[in-house]
CSV table of C-alpha atoms in Angstrom, one decimal:
chain,number,residue,atom,x,y,z
A,1,MET,CA,29.1,-1.1,-33.7
A,2,SER,CA,32.1,1.2,-32.8
A,3,LEU,CA,33.6,0.6,-29.5
A,4,SER,CA,34.3,4.4,-29.2
A,5,SER,CA,30.7,5.0,-29.3
A,6,GLN,CA,29.8,2.9,-26.4
A,7,PRO,CA,29.5,4.3,-22.8
A,8,PRO,CA,32.6,4.4,-20.6
A,9,ALA,CA,31.6,1.3,-18.7
A,10,ALA,CA,31.7,-0.8,-21.8
A,11,ALA,CA,35.1,0.6,-22.6
A,12,LEU,CA,36.4,-0.4,-19.1
A,13,VAL,CA,34.9,-3.8,-19.3
A,14,PHE,CA,36.6,-4.3,-22.7
A,15,GLN,CA,40.0,-3.1,-21.7
A,16,THR,CA,39.8,-5.3,-18.5
A,17,LEU,CA,39.2,-8.3,-20.7
A,18,LEU,CA,41.8,-7.3,-23.2
A,19,THR,CA,44.5,-6.9,-20.6
A,20,GLN,CA,43.6,-9.3,-17.8
A,21,GLY,CA,40.9,-11.8,-19.4
A,22,PRO,CA,39.4,-14.3,-19.6
A,23,LEU,CA,37.5,-13.4,-16.6
A,24,THR,CA,33.9,-14.5,-15.2
A,25,ARG,CA,31.2,-11.9,-15.1
A,26,ALA,CA,31.6,-11.8,-11.3
A,27,GLU,CA,35.4,-11.2,-11.5
A,28,LEU,CA,34.9,-8.5,-14.0
A,29,GLY,CA,32.5,-6.8,-11.5
A,30,ARG,CA,35.1,-7.0,-8.9
A,31,ARG,CA,37.9,-5.6,-11.1
A,32,THR,CA,36.1,-2.7,-12.5
A,33,GLY,CA,33.8,-1.9,-9.6
A,34,LEU,CA,30.7,-2.4,-11.8
A,35,SER,CA,27.6,-4.2,-10.5
A,36,SER,CA,26.7,-7.5,-12.0
A,37,GLY,CA,23.8,-5.8,-13.6
A,38,ALA,CA,26.0,-3.2,-15.3
A,39,VAL,CA,28.5,-5.8,-16.4
A,40,THR,CA,25.8,-7.7,-18.1
A,41,LYS,CA,24.3,-4.8,-19.7
A,42,VAL,CA,27.5,-3.4,-21.3
A,43,SER,CA,28.7,-7.0,-22.2
A,44,THR,CA,25.6,-7.9,-24.2
A,45,PRO,CA,26.3,-5.6,-27.2
A,46,LEU,CA,29.9,-6.5,-27.2
A,47,LEU,CA,28.9,-10.2,-27.4
A,48,ALA,CA,26.5,-9.4,-30.2
A,49,ASP,CA,29.0,-7.8,-32.3
A,50,GLY,CA,31.8,-10.3,-31.9
A,51,TRP,CA,34.0,-8.1,-29.9
A,52,ILE,CA,34.1,-10.5,-26.9
A,53,THR,CA,33.0,-14.3,-26.6
A,54,GLU,CA,32.0,-16.7,-24.0
A,55,MET,CA,34.1,-19.6,-23.0
A,56,GLY,CA,33.7,-22.5,-20.8
A,57,GLN,CA,34.0,-22.7,-17.0
A,58,PRO,CA,37.1,-21.7,-15.3
A,59,ALA,CA,39.5,-24.8,-15.0
A,60,GLY,CA,38.7,-26.6,-11.7
A,61,GLU,CA,35.6,-24.8,-10.8
A,62,ARG,CA,32.5,-27.1,-10.3
A,63,GLN,CA,30.2,-25.1,-8.1
A,64,PRO,CA,26.6,-25.7,-7.6
A,65,GLY,CA,23.8,-23.5,-9.0
A,66,ARG,CA,24.3,-21.6,-12.2
A,67,PRO,CA,28.0,-22.2,-13.5
A,68,ALA,CA,30.4,-19.1,-14.1
A,69,THR,CA,31.4,-18.7,-17.7
A,70,LEU,CA,34.5,-17.2,-18.7
A,71,VAL,CA,34.4,-14.2,-21.0
A,72,ALA,CA,37.2,-13.1,-23.3
A,73,VAL,CA,38.1,-10.8,-26.2
A,74,ARG,CA,38.2,-12.0,-29.7
A,75,PRO,CA,41.6,-11.1,-30.9
A,76,GLU,CA,40.8,-11.8,-34.5
A,77,ARG,CA,37.8,-9.4,-34.5
A,78,ALA,CA,40.1,-6.5,-35.8
A,79,ARG,CA,43.5,-6.0,-37.2
A,80,PHE,CA,46.1,-3.0,-36.9
A,81,ILE,CA,49.3,-2.1,-38.4
A,82,GLY,CA,52.0,-0.4,-36.4
A,83,VAL,CA,55.1,1.2,-38.0
A,84,LYS,CA,58.2,2.4,-36.2
A,85,VAL,CA,60.1,5.1,-38.1
A,86,THR,CA,63.9,5.3,-37.5
A,87,ALA,CA,66.4,7.6,-39.2
A,88,ASP,CA,67.2,5.0,-41.8
A,89,GLU,CA,64.5,2.2,-41.8
A,90,LEU,CA,60.9,1.3,-41.2
A,91,ILE,CA,59.8,-1.4,-39.2
A,92,GLY,CA,56.0,-2.7,-39.5
A,93,VAL,CA,54.0,-5.2,-37.7
A,94,ALA,CA,50.5,-6.3,-38.5
A,95,ALA,CA,48.7,-7.4,-35.3
A,96,ASP,CA,45.5,-8.5,-33.9
A,97,LEU,CA,43.4,-7.0,-31.2
A,98,THR,CA,45.8,-8.0,-28.5
A,99,ALA,CA,48.7,-6.6,-30.5
A,100,THR,CA,50.0,-10.0,-31.1
A,101,PRO,CA,52.1,-9.8,-34.2
A,102,LEU,CA,50.7,-11.7,-37.4
A,103,ALA,CA,53.4,-10.4,-39.7
A,104,THR,CA,56.5,-8.2,-39.9
A,105,ARG,CA,58.4,-6.5,-42.4
A,106,ARG,CA,61.2,-4.0,-42.5
A,107,THR,CA,62.2,-1.7,-45.4
A,108,PRO,CA,65.1,0.7,-45.7
A,109,LEU,CA,64.7,4.4,-46.2
A,110,GLY,CA,66.8,6.0,-49.0
A,111,SER,CA,65.7,9.5,-47.8
A,112,ARG,CA,64.4,11.4,-44.7
A,113,ASP,CA,62.2,13.7,-46.9
A,114,VAL,CA,58.8,13.7,-45.5
A,115,GLY,CA,57.1,12.8,-48.7
A,116,THR,CA,59.5,9.9,-49.4
A,117,VAL,CA,59.0,8.5,-45.9
A,118,VAL,CA,55.1,8.9,-46.2
A,119,ARG,CA,55.0,6.9,-49.4
A,120,ALA,CA,57.4,4.3,-47.9
A,121,ILE,CA,55.0,3.8,-44.9
A,122,ALA,CA,52.0,3.6,-47.4
A,123,ARG,CA,53.9,0.8,-49.5
A,124,LEU,CA,54.8,-1.0,-46.1
A,125,VAL,CA,51.1,-0.7,-44.8
A,126,ALA,CA,49.9,-2.2,-48.1
A,127,ARG,CA,52.1,-5.3,-48.1
A,128,LEU,CA,51.3,-6.0,-44.4
A,129,ALA,CA,47.5,-5.4,-45.1
A,130,ASP,CA,47.7,-8.0,-48.1
A,131,GLY,CA,49.2,-10.7,-46.0
A,132,GLY,CA,47.3,-13.1,-43.8
A,133,GLY,CA,43.8,-12.7,-44.8
A,134,GLY,CA,41.3,-11.8,-41.9
A,135,PRO,CA,39.4,-8.7,-41.3
A,136,ALA,CA,40.3,-5.3,-43.1
A,137,VAL,CA,42.9,-3.1,-41.2
A,138,HIS,CA,41.0,-1.1,-38.8
A,139,SER,CA,43.8,1.7,-38.4
A,140,VAL,CA,47.5,2.3,-38.5
A,141,GLY,CA,49.8,3.6,-35.6
A,142,VAL,CA,52.8,5.1,-36.5
A,143,THR,CA,55.5,5.9,-33.9
A,144,ILE,CA,58.5,8.3,-34.2
A,145,SER,CA,61.0,9.7,-31.7
A,146,GLY,CA,60.8,13.4,-30.7
A,147,ASP,CA,58.1,15.8,-29.6
A,148,VAL,CA,55.1,14.2,-31.2
A,149,ASP,CA,51.5,15.3,-30.3
A,150,GLY,CA,49.2,12.3,-30.6
A,151,HIS,CA,46.1,14.3,-30.2
A,152,THR,CA,46.6,16.5,-33.3
A,153,GLY,CA,48.6,14.0,-35.3
A,154,VAL,CA,51.6,16.5,-35.5
A,155,VAL,CA,55.3,15.7,-35.4
A,156,ARG,CA,56.4,19.0,-33.8
A,157,TYR,CA,60.0,18.1,-33.9
A,158,SER,CA,62.0,15.0,-34.5
A,159,PRO,CA,65.8,15.6,-34.4
A,160,PHE,CA,66.9,12.4,-36.1
A,161,LEU,CA,64.7,13.0,-39.1
A,162,ASP,CA,65.1,16.9,-38.9
A,163,TRP,CA,61.4,17.3,-39.1
A,164,ARG,CA,59.5,20.2,-37.7
A,165,GLY,CA,55.6,20.7,-37.8
A,166,VAL,CA,54.8,17.7,-39.9
A,167,ARG,CA,51.0,16.7,-40.0
A,168,LEU,CA,52.2,13.0,-40.2
A,169,ALA,CA,48.9,11.4,-39.3
A,170,ASP,CA,46.9,13.2,-42.0
A,171,LEU,CA,49.6,12.6,-44.7
A,172,VAL,CA,49.7,8.7,-43.9
A,173,GLU,CA,45.9,8.5,-43.7
A,174,ARG,CA,45.7,10.2,-47.0
A,175,ALA,CA,48.3,7.9,-48.6
A,176,THR,CA,46.9,4.8,-47.1
A,177,GLY,CA,43.3,5.4,-47.1
A,178,VAL,CA,43.3,3.8,-43.5
A,179,PRO,CA,42.6,5.8,-40.4
A,180,THR,CA,45.9,6.8,-38.8
A,181,VAL,CA,47.2,7.8,-35.3
A,182,ILE,CA,50.8,8.7,-34.4
A,183,ASP,CA,52.6,9.0,-31.2
A,184,ASN,CA,56.1,9.2,-29.6
A,185,ASP,CA,57.8,6.0,-30.1
A,186,VAL,CA,58.6,5.5,-26.2
A,187,ARG,CA,55.0,6.2,-25.2
A,188,ALA,CA,53.6,3.9,-27.8
A,189,LEU,CA,56.2,1.0,-26.4
A,190,THR,CA,54.9,1.9,-23.0
A,191,VAL,CA,51.4,1.3,-23.9
A,192,ALA,CA,52.3,-2.2,-25.1
A,193,GLU,CA,54.3,-2.8,-22.0
A,194,GLN,CA,51.4,-1.7,-19.9
A,195,TRP,CA,48.8,-3.9,-21.4
A,196,PHE,CA,50.9,-7.0,-22.4
A,197,GLY,CA,54.5,-6.7,-21.1
A,198,SER,CA,56.3,-6.1,-17.9
A,199,GLY,CA,54.1,-3.2,-16.8
A,200,ALA,CA,51.0,-5.3,-17.0
A,201,GLY,CA,49.0,-5.3,-13.6
A,202,LEU,CA,51.1,-2.6,-12.0
A,203,SER,CA,49.6,0.5,-10.6
A,204,SER,CA,52.7,2.4,-11.7
A,205,PHE,CA,55.8,2.0,-13.7
A,206,ALA,CA,58.2,3.7,-15.9
A,207,LEU,CA,60.0,2.7,-19.1
A,208,VAL,CA,63.4,4.1,-19.9
A,209,THR,CA,64.8,3.4,-23.3
A,210,VAL,CA,68.5,3.9,-24.0
A,211,GLY,CA,69.6,4.0,-27.6
A,212,ALA,CA,69.9,6.8,-30.4
A,213,GLY,CA,68.1,8.8,-27.7
A,214,ILE,CA,67.2,8.5,-24.0
A,215,GLY,CA,63.5,8.3,-23.5
A,216,CYS,CA,61.1,7.6,-20.8
A,217,GLY,CA,57.3,6.5,-20.9
A,218,ILE,CA,55.4,6.8,-17.4
A,219,SER,CA,52.3,5.2,-16.3
A,220,VAL,CA,50.7,6.2,-13.1
A,221,GLY,CA,47.4,5.0,-11.7
A,222,GLY,CA,46.9,3.0,-14.9
A,223,ARG,CA,47.2,6.0,-17.0
A,224,LEU,CA,49.8,6.8,-19.6
A,225,VAL,CA,51.2,10.3,-18.9
A,226,SER,CA,51.4,12.1,-22.1
A,227,GLY,CA,51.7,15.8,-20.8
A,228,ALA,CA,49.4,18.6,-21.3
A,229,HIS,CA,51.3,19.7,-24.3
A,230,GLY,CA,52.3,16.4,-25.6
A,231,VAL,CA,55.4,16.3,-23.9
A,232,SER,CA,56.4,14.2,-21.0
A,233,GLY,CA,59.1,11.6,-19.6
A,234,GLU,CA,62.0,13.5,-21.5
A,235,ILE,CA,64.7,12.5,-19.1
A,236,GLY,CA,67.1,12.4,-22.0
A,237,HIS,CA,67.2,16.2,-21.5
A,238,LEU,CA,67.7,16.6,-17.7
A,239,PRO,CA,70.8,18.5,-17.0
A,240,VAL,CA,73.3,16.2,-15.3
A,241,GLY,CA,76.4,17.4,-17.0
A,242,GLY,CA,77.3,19.7,-14.0
A,243,ALA,CA,77.4,16.7,-11.8
A,244,LEU,CA,79.6,14.7,-14.1
A,245,GLY,CA,82.0,17.4,-15.2
A,246,SER,CA,80.5,17.2,-18.8
A,247,ALA,CA,79.6,20.0,-21.1
A,248,GLN,CA,78.7,17.9,-24.2
A,249,VAL,CA,76.1,19.6,-26.6
A,250,CYS,CA,72.9,17.8,-27.0
A,251,THR,CA,70.8,17.6,-30.2
A,252,CYS,CA,68.3,19.9,-28.4
A,253,GLY,CA,71.1,22.6,-28.4
A,254,ASN,CA,71.6,22.6,-24.5
A,255,THR,CA,74.7,21.2,-22.7
A,256,GLY,CA,75.1,18.5,-20.2
A,257,CYS,CA,71.9,16.6,-21.0
A,258,VAL,CA,71.7,12.8,-20.3
A,259,GLU,CA,71.2,12.1,-24.0
A,260,ALA,CA,74.5,14.2,-24.7
A,261,ILE,CA,76.4,11.8,-22.5
A,262,ALA,CA,74.5,8.3,-22.7
A,263,SER,CA,73.1,7.9,-26.0
A,264,THR,CA,74.9,5.6,-28.6
A,265,GLN,CA,76.0,8.6,-30.7
A,266,ALA,CA,77.2,10.3,-27.8
A,267,ILE,CA,79.1,7.4,-26.4
A,268,VAL,CA,80.7,7.0,-29.9
A,269,ASP,CA,81.6,10.7,-30.1
A,270,GLN,CA,83.2,10.7,-26.6
A,271,ALA,CA,85.1,7.3,-27.2
A,272,ARG,CA,86.6,8.8,-30.4
A,273,GLU,CA,87.7,11.7,-28.4
A,274,GLU,CA,88.9,9.7,-25.3
A,275,THR,CA,90.9,7.3,-27.5
A,276,GLY,CA,92.0,9.5,-30.2
A,277,ASP,CA,90.6,7.3,-33.0
A,278,PRO,CA,88.1,9.5,-35.2
A,279,GLY,CA,86.9,6.5,-37.0
A,280,LEU,CA,86.0,4.3,-33.9
A,281,THR,CA,82.6,2.5,-34.2
A,282,LEU,CA,80.3,1.6,-31.3
A,283,ALA,CA,80.9,-1.9,-31.9
A,284,GLU,CA,84.8,-1.3,-31.5
A,285,ALA,CA,84.2,1.1,-28.5
A,286,VAL,CA,82.3,-1.7,-26.8
A,287,ARG,CA,85.2,-4.3,-27.6
A,288,LEU,CA,87.9,-1.9,-26.2
A,289,ALA,CA,85.9,-1.5,-23.0
A,290,HIS,CA,85.4,-5.1,-22.6
A,291,SER,CA,89.1,-5.7,-23.3
A,292,GLY,CA,90.0,-3.3,-20.3
A,293,ASP,CA,91.0,-0.2,-22.2
A,294,GLU,CA,90.6,2.5,-19.7
A,295,ALA,CA,89.6,5.3,-21.9
A,296,ALA,CA,86.8,3.5,-23.5
A,297,ARG,CA,85.6,2.2,-20.1
A,298,ALA,CA,85.5,5.8,-18.7
A,299,VAL,CA,83.0,6.7,-21.5
A,300,PHE,CA,80.8,4.0,-20.5
A,301,THR,CA,81.2,4.6,-16.7
A,302,ARG,CA,80.2,8.3,-17.2
A,303,ALA,CA,77.1,7.3,-19.2
A,304,GLY,CA,76.1,4.8,-16.6
A,305,ARG,CA,76.4,7.6,-13.9
A,306,ALA,CA,74.2,9.9,-16.2
A,307,LEU,CA,71.5,7.1,-16.6
A,308,GLY,CA,71.5,6.2,-12.9
A,309,LEU,CA,71.0,9.8,-11.9
A,310,ALA,CA,68.1,10.1,-14.6
A,311,ILE,CA,66.6,7.0,-13.5
A,312,ALA,CA,66.6,8.0,-9.7
A,313,SER,CA,64.8,11.3,-10.7
A,314,VAL,CA,62.0,9.2,-12.2
A,315,ALA,CA,61.9,7.1,-8.9
A,316,ASN,CA,61.8,10.2,-6.8
A,317,LEU,CA,59.2,12.1,-8.8
A,318,ILE,CA,56.7,9.3,-9.3
A,319,GLY,CA,57.7,6.5,-7.1
A,320,PRO,CA,56.9,3.7,-9.5
A,321,GLU,CA,56.7,-0.1,-8.6
A,322,ARG,CA,59.0,-0.9,-11.4
A,323,ILE,CA,61.3,0.9,-14.0
A,324,ILE,CA,62.0,-1.2,-17.0
A,325,ILE,CA,65.2,-0.4,-19.0
A,326,SER,CA,65.1,-1.2,-22.7
A,327,GLY,CA,66.2,0.1,-26.1
A,328,GLU,CA,69.1,-1.0,-28.4
A,329,GLY,CA,71.6,0.4,-26.0
A,330,VAL,CA,71.0,-2.3,-23.5
A,331,ALA,CA,73.0,-4.7,-25.6
A,332,SER,CA,76.1,-3.2,-23.9
A,333,TYR,CA,74.4,-2.8,-20.5
A,334,ASP,CA,76.8,-4.8,-18.9
A,335,LEU,CA,79.5,-2.1,-19.3
A,336,PHE,CA,77.6,0.3,-17.3
A,337,ALA,CA,75.1,-1.7,-15.2
A,338,ASP,CA,77.1,-1.3,-12.0
A,339,GLN,CA,77.4,2.4,-12.2
A,340,ILE,CA,73.7,2.8,-13.0
A,341,ARG,CA,72.9,0.9,-9.9
A,342,ARG,CA,75.3,2.9,-7.8
A,343,SER,CA,74.4,6.2,-9.0
A,344,PHE,CA,70.7,5.3,-8.8
A,345,THR,CA,71.0,4.0,-5.2
A,346,ALA,CA,72.9,7.1,-4.2
A,347,GLN,CA,70.5,9.4,-5.6
A,348,ALA,CA,67.1,8.0,-5.0
A,349,PHE,CA,65.5,9.3,-1.8
A,350,GLY,CA,64.6,6.9,0.9
A,351,THR,CA,62.4,3.9,0.0
A,352,ALA,CA,62.4,5.2,-3.7
A,353,ALA,CA,65.7,3.1,-3.9
A,354,GLU,CA,63.6,-0.1,-3.5
A,355,CYS,CA,62.1,0.4,-6.9
A,356,ASP,CA,62.3,-2.9,-9.1
A,357,LEU,CA,64.8,-2.2,-11.9
A,358,VAL,CA,64.3,-4.6,-14.7
A,359,VAL,CA,66.6,-4.8,-18.0
A,360,ARG,CA,64.2,-5.9,-20.9
A,361,PRO,CA,65.9,-6.0,-24.5
A,362,LEU,CA,63.3,-5.5,-26.9
A,363,PRO,CA,63.7,-5.4,-30.7
A,364,PHE,CA,62.4,-2.8,-32.9
A,365,GLU,CA,59.6,-5.2,-33.9
A,366,ALA,CA,58.4,-4.7,-30.4
A,367,TRP,CA,58.4,-0.8,-30.9
A,368,ALA,CA,56.3,-1.1,-34.0
A,369,ARG,CA,53.9,-3.5,-32.0
A,370,GLY,CA,53.5,-0.5,-29.7
A,371,GLY,CA,52.2,1.6,-32.8
A,372,ALA,CA,49.5,-1.1,-33.2
A,373,ALA,CA,48.8,-1.1,-29.5
A,374,VAL,CA,48.2,2.7,-29.8
A,375,ALA,CA,45.9,2.1,-32.8
A,376,ALA,CA,44.1,-0.5,-30.8
A,377,GLN,CA,43.8,1.8,-27.8
A,378,ARG,CA,42.0,4.4,-30.0
A,379,LEU,CA,39.5,2.0,-30.8
A,380,PHE,CA,37.8,2.5,-27.5
A,381,ALA,CA,39.6,5.6,-26.2
A,382,PRO,CA,39.4,8.0,-29.1
A,383,ALA,CA,40.5,10.8,-27.2
A,384,GLY,CA,43.8,9.4,-26.4
A,385,ALA,CA,43.5,9.8,-22.7
A,386,GLY,CA,45.1,6.4,-22.3
A,387,PRO,CA,44.2,3.3,-20.4
A,388,GLN,CA,42.2,3.5,-17.4
A,389,SER,CA,42.9,1.6,-14.2
A,390,ALA,CA,40.8,-1.5,-13.7
A,391,SER,CA,41.6,-2.2,-10.3
């Protein structure tokens, strides 16, 4: 039985169990808004085909009459592979139905040529699929930075790979023989955080990533915002340079973007200029800033201001319960944390300033896990509409 062929009520029950279970049928009804009869009707084929299972009674509950039984998803029922593509490396994760990692692998990329990358993905998928036994891989989820259309499987533009119009989903599917979906890496990570991380159970949240690029995934009303044209949450391209006296040129070709001020490469470029050292590395810039070097600290201060303005814009626009800050750039978060908070508080309108800001360092394996989560999502939401609220 394919979950995608089941009625919407079955998908709702399955997703609620996936993200909030185990639950009794009565609690399932309360959380989904379905009647007890409807819950039983849609649960029966899911039980018969092994997607969900019955467990014992809830701990501590011994009530008269028919005892309540917990129902839960069977994580081992399906296996997925997520792949995060960076400019010089592939990170892969084999995961179960709950996106729990079963195996991880990394492999360097010798070239950014499309064919080379696709072949490297196929080899990585094969190695991950061979390990651990269990069911065959149901699908592969590949995540990549840039303008990625998950509906059509096309990478419209990825600046770090210099790709345009690449039909990546089709290419990987042909190379691996496994159904493949692709998505923007930040949106995929947001799906994983929505289901199993710091966004679980929230009606709205945003995930801001700081690193080679500045990205943002947004979840409102339990749905991931993916944009009518496949673009959303691109806060890295908000024009804040005017407010900061910066005219740095961004990879998109515009000037004054957040990404041109606060991405890791932008910080390195500015630190080299400010210190007069053309060979300065990021680690050395961080060390200089920590040691009190005013020129280096000024670069991180400006980056913090840009990020604070961008994060405040997210809070003002959607009013999320929480904004999660992650990405490889948070390793040096202490250097611009105070400035982020000050800029955010000054720019956030009214009670938007009360938004919970959470710093959550996540390794690239977690980003690859996002690819597995997107692949799992398409198991019962093939149209890519995103998870629905079960509240």
